[in-house]
Amino acid sequence: ITTIRFADLAPPPPGGILQITDQYADLGMTIPDEDYALLRYNRSNYIDDWGVSNWNLDSDMWFEFSEPIHTFAARMGNSGFDWWLYNGDELVHFIPEWVTDFRGFISDEPFDRVQVKPGGSGSLVSMDDILFQTIIPAPGALPVLIGVGLATGGRRRRPA
């Protein structure tokens, strides 16, 4: 399972922003630059204080993968989003608004793009850790995938 935590990026200067586009291309994930995904610091929304959110209220965020994947999971900084999974231009799955802090999907059909749309008005897409996998996990792996997500939920970094 590939995990992207966002806390490993050098933080922007005070008052500055860091746009996330291809910083994780070597791990197989990019965020198209027209989506303006930003590294954000927020002690209350993110487990390790750092996460990613979009620039504009009510705009969606896209994640693209270098090869098709079968699993995608994210710990959310806020809730209430619709999820669209695509393989190329073909819609593979639509998952309506979920209102939980951790979301995970396992698909028999591969997908290489994930679109996250705010379910209500005045919302930013905000995420902490992202996990994905290129192979179809065995049925017994689902508890492990969920366990990884839950295990990262209880950790907090202590201030220096």
mmCIF file with all atom_site columns, C-alpha atoms in Angstrom:
data_model
loop_
_atom_site.group_PDB
_atom_site.id
_atom_site.type_symbol
_atom_site.label_atom_id
_atom_site.label_alt_id
_atom_site.label_comp_id
_atom_site.label_asym_id
_atom_site.label_entity_id
_atom_site.label_seq_id
_atom_site.pdbx_PDB_ins_code
_atom_site.Cartn_x
_atom_site.Cartn_y
_atom_site.Cartn_z
_atom_site.occupancy
_atom_site.B_iso_or_equiv
_atom_site.pdbx_formal_charge
_atom_site.auth_seq_id
_atom_site.auth_comp_id
_atom_site.auth_asym_id
_atom_site.auth_atom_id
_atom_site.pdbx_PDB_model_num
ATOM 1   C CA . ILE A 1 1   ? 0.000   0.000   0.000   1.00 0.00 ? 1   ILE A CA 1
ATOM 2   C CA . THR A 1 2   ? 1.374   3.405   -0.967  1.00 0.00 ? 2   THR A CA 1
ATOM 3   C CA . THR A 1 3   ? 0.783   6.090   1.672   1.00 0.00 ? 3   THR A CA 1
ATOM 4   C CA . ILE A 1 4   ? 1.061   9.830   1.085   1.00 0.00 ? 4   ILE A CA 1
ATOM 5   C CA . ARG A 1 5   ? 1.104   11.851  4.298   1.00 0.00 ? 5   ARG A CA 1
ATOM 6   C CA . PHE A 1 6   ? 1.958   15.368  2.997   1.00 0.00 ? 6   PHE A CA 1
ATOM 7   C CA . ALA A 1 7   ? 3.918   16.101  6.206   1.00 0.00 ? 7   ALA A CA 1
ATOM 8   C CA . ASP A 1 8   ? 7.171   15.239  4.386   1.00 0.00 ? 8   ASP A CA 1
ATOM 9   C CA . LEU A 1 9   ? 7.050   18.320  2.141   1.00 0.00 ? 9   LEU A CA 1
ATOM 10  C CA . ALA A 1 10  ? 8.957   21.432  3.149   1.00 0.00 ? 10  ALA A CA 1
ATOM 11  C CA . PRO A 1 11  ? 6.360   23.828  4.541   1.00 0.00 ? 11  PRO A CA 1
ATOM 12  C CA . PRO A 1 12  ? 5.714   27.109  2.758   1.00 0.00 ? 12  PRO A CA 1
ATOM 13  C CA . PRO A 1 13  ? 7.020   30.302  4.363   1.00 0.00 ? 13  PRO A CA 1
ATOM 14  C CA . PRO A 1 14  ? 4.665   32.039  6.797   1.00 0.00 ? 14  PRO A CA 1
ATOM 15  C CA . GLY A 1 15  ? 1.770   33.448  4.832   1.00 0.00 ? 15  GLY A CA 1
ATOM 16  C CA . GLY A 1 16  ? 2.898   31.542  1.739   1.00 0.00 ? 16  GLY A CA 1
ATOM 17  C CA . ILE A 1 17  ? 1.384   28.598  -0.079  1.00 0.00 ? 17  ILE A CA 1
ATOM 18  C CA . LEU A 1 18  ? 2.755   25.422  -1.628  1.00 0.00 ? 18  LEU A CA 1
ATOM 19  C CA . GLN A 1 19  ? 0.833   24.107  -4.602  1.00 0.00 ? 19  GLN A CA 1
ATOM 20  C CA . ILE A 1 20  ? 0.907   20.313  -4.843  1.00 0.00 ? 20  ILE A CA 1
ATOM 21  C CA . THR A 1 21  ? 1.101   18.959  -8.380  1.00 0.00 ? 21  THR A CA 1
ATOM 22  C CA . ASP A 1 22  ? 3.786   16.376  -9.132  1.00 0.00 ? 22  ASP A CA 1
ATOM 23  C CA . GLN A 1 23  ? 5.667   16.140  -5.821  1.00 0.00 ? 23  GLN A CA 1
ATOM 24  C CA . TYR A 1 24  ? 4.443   12.536  -5.455  1.00 0.00 ? 24  TYR A CA 1
ATOM 25  C CA . ALA A 1 25  ? 4.839   11.470  -9.101  1.00 0.00 ? 25  ALA A CA 1
ATOM 26  C CA . ASP A 1 26  ? 7.610   9.050   -8.087  1.00 0.00 ? 26  ASP A CA 1
ATOM 27  C CA . LEU A 1 27  ? 5.014   7.284   -5.903  1.00 0.00 ? 27  LEU A CA 1
ATOM 28  C CA . GLY A 1 28  ? 2.548   7.168   -8.802  1.00 0.00 ? 28  GLY A CA 1
ATOM 29  C CA . MET A 1 29  ? 0.163   10.034  -7.945  1.00 0.00 ? 29  MET A CA 1
ATOM 30  C CA . THR A 1 30  ? -0.200  13.571  -9.299  1.00 0.00 ? 30  THR A CA 1
ATOM 31  C CA . ILE A 1 31  ? -2.735  16.335  -8.794  1.00 0.00 ? 31  ILE A CA 1
ATOM 32  C CA . PRO A 1 32  ? -3.449  18.304  -11.997 1.00 0.00 ? 32  PRO A CA 1
ATOM 33  C CA . ASP A 1 33  ? -2.240  21.863  -11.520 1.00 0.00 ? 33  ASP A CA 1
ATOM 34  C CA . GLU A 1 34  ? -5.548  23.419  -12.579 1.00 0.00 ? 34  GLU A CA 1
ATOM 35  C CA . ASP A 1 35  ? -7.037  22.123  -9.333  1.00 0.00 ? 35  ASP A CA 1
ATOM 36  C CA . TYR A 1 36  ? -4.784  24.238  -7.142  1.00 0.00 ? 36  TYR A CA 1
ATOM 37  C CA . ALA A 1 37  ? -4.234  21.716  -4.383  1.00 0.00 ? 37  ALA A CA 1
ATOM 38  C CA . LEU A 1 38  ? -2.376  23.369  -1.517  1.00 0.00 ? 38  LEU A CA 1
ATOM 39  C CA . LEU A 1 39  ? -0.359  22.084  1.391   1.00 0.00 ? 39  LEU A CA 1
ATOM 40  C CA . ARG A 1 40  ? -2.100  23.312  4.519   1.00 0.00 ? 40  ARG A CA 1
ATOM 41  C CA . TYR A 1 41  ? -1.290  23.445  8.203   1.00 0.00 ? 41  TYR A CA 1
ATOM 42  C CA . ASN A 1 42  ? -4.206  22.809  10.519  1.00 0.00 ? 42  ASN A CA 1
ATOM 43  C CA . ARG A 1 43  ? -3.820  21.282  13.966  1.00 0.00 ? 43  ARG A CA 1
ATOM 44  C CA . SER A 1 44  ? -7.500  20.379  14.304  1.00 0.00 ? 44  SER A CA 1
ATOM 45  C CA . ASN A 1 45  ? -8.245  18.844  10.883  1.00 0.00 ? 45  ASN A CA 1
ATOM 46  C CA . TYR A 1 46  ? -5.066  16.882  10.157  1.00 0.00 ? 46  TYR A CA 1
ATOM 47  C CA . ILE A 1 47  ? -3.571  14.091  12.246  1.00 0.00 ? 47  ILE A CA 1
ATOM 48  C CA . ASP A 1 48  ? 0.021   15.163  11.652  1.00 0.00 ? 48  ASP A CA 1
ATOM 49  C CA . ASP A 1 49  ? -0.881  18.875  11.251  1.00 0.00 ? 49  ASP A CA 1
ATOM 50  C CA . TRP A 1 50  ? -0.358  18.850  7.440   1.00 0.00 ? 50  TRP A CA 1
ATOM 51  C CA . GLY A 1 51  ? -2.776  18.000  4.659   1.00 0.00 ? 51  GLY A CA 1
ATOM 52  C CA . VAL A 1 52  ? -4.021  19.102  1.273   1.00 0.00 ? 52  VAL A CA 1
ATOM 53  C CA . SER A 1 53  ? -7.056  21.151  0.329   1.00 0.00 ? 53  SER A CA 1
ATOM 54  C CA . ASN A 1 54  ? -8.320  22.858  -2.791  1.00 0.00 ? 54  ASN A CA 1
ATOM 55  C CA . TRP A 1 55  ? -8.074  26.560  -3.436  1.00 0.00 ? 55  TRP A CA 1
ATOM 56  C CA . ASN A 1 56  ? -11.667 27.533  -4.139  1.00 0.00 ? 56  ASN A CA 1
ATOM 57  C CA . LEU A 1 57  ? -14.849 26.823  -2.227  1.00 0.00 ? 57  LEU A CA 1
ATOM 58  C CA . ASP A 1 58  ? -17.146 24.335  -3.964  1.00 0.00 ? 58  ASP A CA 1
ATOM 59  C CA . SER A 1 59  ? -14.506 23.214  -6.485  1.00 0.00 ? 59  SER A CA 1
ATOM 60  C CA . ASP A 1 60  ? -13.568 19.587  -6.921  1.00 0.00 ? 60  ASP A CA 1
ATOM 61  C CA . MET A 1 61  ? -10.136 17.997  -6.640  1.00 0.00 ? 61  MET A CA 1
ATOM 62  C CA . TRP A 1 62  ? -8.644  15.359  -8.944  1.00 0.00 ? 62  TRP A CA 1
ATOM 63  C CA . PHE A 1 63  ? -6.032  12.726  -8.202  1.00 0.00 ? 63  PHE A CA 1
ATOM 64  C CA . GLU A 1 64  ? -4.384  10.966  -11.141 1.00 0.00 ? 64  GLU A CA 1
ATOM 65  C CA . PHE A 1 65  ? -2.377  7.750   -10.949 1.00 0.00 ? 65  PHE A CA 1
ATOM 66  C CA . SER A 1 66  ? 0.432   6.592   -13.236 1.00 0.00 ? 66  SER A CA 1
ATOM 67  C CA . GLU A 1 67  ? -1.117  3.135   -13.489 1.00 0.00 ? 67  GLU A CA 1
ATOM 68  C CA . PRO A 1 68  ? -4.590  1.818   -12.716 1.00 0.00 ? 68  PRO A CA 1
ATOM 69  C CA . ILE A 1 69  ? -5.305  1.182   -9.046  1.00 0.00 ? 69  ILE A CA 1
ATOM 70  C CA . HIS A 1 70  ? -7.923  -0.900  -7.252  1.00 0.00 ? 70  HIS A CA 1
ATOM 71  C CA . THR A 1 71  ? -7.947  0.683   -3.801  1.00 0.00 ? 71  THR A CA 1
ATOM 72  C CA . PHE A 1 72  ? -8.070  4.283   -2.620  1.00 0.00 ? 72  PHE A CA 1
ATOM 73  C CA . ALA A 1 73  ? -8.478  5.564   0.911   1.00 0.00 ? 73  ALA A CA 1
ATOM 74  C CA . ALA A 1 74  ? -8.205  8.974   2.520   1.00 0.00 ? 74  ALA A CA 1
ATOM 75  C CA . ARG A 1 75  ? -8.536  10.504  5.934   1.00 0.00 ? 75  ARG A CA 1
ATOM 76  C CA . MET A 1 76  ? -10.624 13.611  5.507   1.00 0.00 ? 76  MET A CA 1
ATOM 77  C CA . GLY A 1 77  ? -10.138 16.972  7.204   1.00 0.00 ? 77  GLY A CA 1
ATOM 78  C CA . ASN A 1 78  ? -13.856 17.620  6.752   1.00 0.00 ? 78  ASN A CA 1
ATOM 79  C CA . SER A 1 79  ? -16.786 15.620  5.414   1.00 0.00 ? 79  SER A CA 1
ATOM 80  C CA . GLY A 1 80  ? -19.652 15.457  2.948   1.00 0.00 ? 80  GLY A CA 1
ATOM 81  C CA . PHE A 1 81  ? -18.224 14.639  -0.504  1.00 0.00 ? 81  PHE A CA 1
ATOM 82  C CA . ASP A 1 82  ? -19.206 12.731  -3.628  1.00 0.00 ? 82  ASP A CA 1
ATOM 83  C CA . TRP A 1 83  ? -16.552 10.436  -5.121  1.00 0.00 ? 83  TRP A CA 1
ATOM 84  C CA . TRP A 1 84  ? -16.132 9.679   -8.838  1.00 0.00 ? 84  TRP A CA 1
ATOM 85  C CA . LEU A 1 85  ? -13.693 6.939   -9.923  1.00 0.00 ? 85  LEU A CA 1
ATOM 86  C CA . TYR A 1 86  ? -12.615 6.905   -13.582 1.00 0.00 ? 86  TYR A CA 1
ATOM 87  C CA . ASN A 1 87  ? -10.537 4.676   -15.841 1.00 0.00 ? 87  ASN A CA 1
ATOM 88  C CA . GLY A 1 88  ? -9.480  7.080   -18.577 1.00 0.00 ? 88  GLY A CA 1
ATOM 89  C CA . ASP A 1 89  ? -12.677 8.952   -19.475 1.00 0.00 ? 89  ASP A CA 1
ATOM 90  C CA . GLU A 1 90  ? -14.965 6.104   -18.413 1.00 0.00 ? 90  GLU A CA 1
ATOM 91  C CA . LEU A 1 91  ? -16.798 6.456   -15.095 1.00 0.00 ? 91  LEU A CA 1
ATOM 92  C CA . VAL A 1 92  ? -16.161 3.228   -13.161 1.00 0.00 ? 92  VAL A CA 1
ATOM 93  C CA . HIS A 1 93  ? -17.916 4.048   -9.868  1.00 0.00 ? 93  HIS A CA 1
ATOM 94  C CA . PHE A 1 94  ? -19.866 6.879   -8.292  1.00 0.00 ? 94  PHE A CA 1
ATOM 95  C CA . ILE A 1 95  ? -20.018 6.932   -4.495  1.00 0.00 ? 95  ILE A CA 1
ATOM 96  C CA . PRO A 1 96  ? -22.517 9.449   -3.114  1.00 0.00 ? 96  PRO A CA 1
ATOM 97  C CA . GLU A 1 97  ? -21.821 11.735  -0.205  1.00 0.00 ? 97  GLU A CA 1
ATOM 98  C CA . TRP A 1 98  ? -20.149 10.050  2.745   1.00 0.00 ? 98  TRP A CA 1
ATOM 99  C CA . VAL A 1 99  ? -20.048 11.743  6.111   1.00 0.00 ? 99  VAL A CA 1
ATOM 100 C CA . THR A 1 100 ? -17.162 10.049  7.891   1.00 0.00 ? 100 THR A CA 1
ATOM 101 C CA . ASP A 1 101 ? -13.566 10.987  8.586   1.00 0.00 ? 101 ASP A CA 1
ATOM 102 C CA . PHE A 1 102 ? -12.043 7.964   6.819   1.00 0.00 ? 102 PHE A CA 1
ATOM 103 C CA . ARG A 1 103 ? -13.130 6.715   3.403   1.00 0.00 ? 103 ARG A CA 1
ATOM 104 C CA . GLY A 1 104 ? -11.822 3.702   1.549   1.00 0.00 ? 104 GLY A CA 1
ATOM 105 C CA . PHE A 1 105 ? -12.800 2.036   -1.711  1.00 0.00 ? 105 PHE A CA 1
ATOM 106 C CA . ILE A 1 106 ? -11.886 -1.344  -3.167  1.00 0.00 ? 106 ILE A CA 1
ATOM 107 C CA . SER A 1 107 ? -12.888 -1.991  -6.764  1.00 0.00 ? 107 SER A CA 1
ATOM 108 C CA . ASP A 1 108 ? -12.753 -5.068  -8.978  1.00 0.00 ? 108 ASP A CA 1
ATOM 109 C CA . GLU A 1 109 ? -12.526 -2.652  -11.900 1.00 0.00 ? 109 GLU A CA 1
ATOM 110 C CA . PRO A 1 110 ? -9.307  -0.615  -12.108 1.00 0.00 ? 110 PRO A CA 1
ATOM 111 C CA . PHE A 1 111 ? -9.390  3.177   -12.051 1.00 0.00 ? 111 PHE A CA 1
ATOM 112 C CA . ASP A 1 112 ? -6.694  5.773   -12.659 1.00 0.00 ? 112 ASP A CA 1
ATOM 113 C CA . ARG A 1 113 ? -8.416  9.006   -11.617 1.00 0.00 ? 113 ARG A CA 1
ATOM 114 C CA . VAL A 1 114 ? -10.358 10.003  -8.518  1.00 0.00 ? 114 VAL A CA 1
ATOM 115 C CA . GLN A 1 115 ? -12.542 13.097  -8.482  1.00 0.00 ? 115 GLN A CA 1
ATOM 116 C CA . VAL A 1 116 ? -13.781 14.436  -5.157  1.00 0.00 ? 116 VAL A CA 1
ATOM 117 C CA . LYS A 1 117 ? -16.680 16.909  -5.236  1.00 0.00 ? 117 LYS A CA 1
ATOM 118 C CA . PRO A 1 118 ? -18.040 18.837  -2.258  1.00 0.00 ? 118 PRO A CA 1
ATOM 119 C CA . GLY A 1 119 ? -21.558 17.695  -1.445  1.00 0.00 ? 119 GLY A CA 1
ATOM 120 C CA . GLY A 1 120 ? -22.759 21.058  -0.197  1.00 0.00 ? 120 GLY A CA 1
ATOM 121 C CA . SER A 1 121 ? -22.061 24.704  -0.856  1.00 0.00 ? 121 SER A CA 1
ATOM 122 C CA . GLY A 1 122 ? -19.279 26.596  0.865   1.00 0.00 ? 122 GLY A CA 1
ATOM 123 C CA . SER A 1 123 ? -17.019 23.536  1.233   1.00 0.00 ? 123 SER A CA 1
ATOM 124 C CA . LEU A 1 124 ? -13.346 22.898  0.616   1.00 0.00 ? 124 LEU A CA 1
ATOM 125 C CA . VAL A 1 125 ? -12.046 19.423  -0.146  1.00 0.00 ? 125 VAL A CA 1
ATOM 126 C CA . SER A 1 126 ? -9.594  18.761  2.669   1.00 0.00 ? 126 SER A CA 1
ATOM 127 C CA . MET A 1 127 ? -7.569  15.555  3.144   1.00 0.00 ? 127 MET A CA 1
ATOM 128 C CA . ASP A 1 128 ? -4.807  14.252  5.321   1.00 0.00 ? 128 ASP A CA 1
ATOM 129 C CA . ASP A 1 129 ? -3.325  10.852  4.486   1.00 0.00 ? 129 ASP A CA 1
ATOM 130 C CA . ILE A 1 130 ? -4.003  9.163   1.125   1.00 0.00 ? 130 ILE A CA 1
ATOM 131 C CA . LEU A 1 131 ? -3.490  5.426   0.632   1.00 0.00 ? 131 LEU A CA 1
ATOM 132 C CA . PHE A 1 132 ? -3.729  3.495   -2.646  1.00 0.00 ? 132 PHE A CA 1
ATOM 133 C CA . GLN A 1 133 ? -2.798  0.130   -4.098  1.00 0.00 ? 133 GLN A CA 1
ATOM 134 C CA . THR A 1 134 ? -2.385  -1.127  -7.660  1.00 0.00 ? 134 THR A CA 1
ATOM 135 C CA . ILE A 1 135 ? -3.399  -4.761  -7.098  1.00 0.00 ? 135 ILE A CA 1
ATOM 136 C CA . ILE A 1 136 ? -6.764  -6.143  -6.058  1.00 0.00 ? 136 ILE A CA 1
ATOM 137 C CA . PRO A 1 137 ? -6.444  -7.060  -2.375  1.00 0.00 ? 137 PRO A CA 1
ATOM 138 C CA . ALA A 1 138 ? -7.642  -10.441 -1.216  1.00 0.00 ? 138 ALA A CA 1
ATOM 139 C CA . PRO A 1 139 ? -10.916 -10.390 0.752   1.00 0.00 ? 139 PRO A CA 1
ATOM 140 C CA . GLY A 1 140 ? -8.980  -10.853 3.998   1.00 0.00 ? 140 GLY A CA 1
ATOM 141 C CA . ALA A 1 141 ? -6.970  -7.684  3.314   1.00 0.00 ? 141 ALA A CA 1
ATOM 142 C CA . LEU A 1 142 ? -9.915  -5.346  3.830   1.00 0.00 ? 142 LEU A CA 1
ATOM 143 C CA . PRO A 1 143 ? -9.557  -5.366  7.640   1.00 0.00 ? 143 PRO A CA 1
ATOM 144 C CA . VAL A 1 144 ? -5.851  -4.625  7.192   1.00 0.00 ? 144 VAL A CA 1
ATOM 145 C CA . LEU A 1 145 ? -6.565  -1.650  4.902   1.00 0.00 ? 145 LEU A CA 1
ATOM 146 C CA . ILE A 1 146 ? -9.137  -0.300  7.342   1.00 0.00 ? 146 ILE A CA 1
ATOM 147 C CA . GLY A 1 147 ? -6.784  -0.990  10.259  1.00 0.00 ? 147 GLY A CA 1
ATOM 148 C CA . VAL A 1 148 ? -3.997  1.014   8.617   1.00 0.00 ? 148 VAL A CA 1
ATOM 149 C CA . GLY A 1 149 ? -6.368  3.957   8.258   1.00 0.00 ? 149 GLY A CA 1
ATOM 150 C CA . LEU A 1 150 ? -7.591  3.713   11.822  1.00 0.00 ? 150 LEU A CA 1
ATOM 151 C CA . ALA A 1 151 ? -4.085  3.203   13.203  1.00 0.00 ? 151 ALA A CA 1
ATOM 152 C CA . THR A 1 152 ? -2.914  6.468   11.672  1.00 0.00 ? 152 THR A CA 1
ATOM 153 C CA . GLY A 1 153 ? -5.926  8.238   13.193  1.00 0.00 ? 153 GLY A CA 1
ATOM 154 C CA . GLY A 1 154 ? -4.853  8.097   16.801  1.00 0.00 ? 154 GLY A CA 1
ATOM 155 C CA . ARG A 1 155 ? -1.363  9.503   16.393  1.00 0.00 ? 155 ARG A CA 1
ATOM 156 C CA . ARG A 1 156 ? -0.559  13.132  17.016  1.00 0.00 ? 156 ARG A CA 1
ATOM 157 C CA . ARG A 1 157 ? 2.828   14.712  16.791  1.00 0.00 ? 157 ARG A CA 1
ATOM 158 C CA . ARG A 1 158 ? 3.853   16.476  19.947  1.00 0.00 ? 158 ARG A CA 1
ATOM 159 C CA . PRO A 1 159 ? 4.855   20.116  19.610  1.00 0.00 ? 159 PRO A CA 1
ATOM 160 C CA . ALA A 1 160 ? 8.575   20.779  19.944  1.00 0.00 ? 160 ALA A CA 1
#
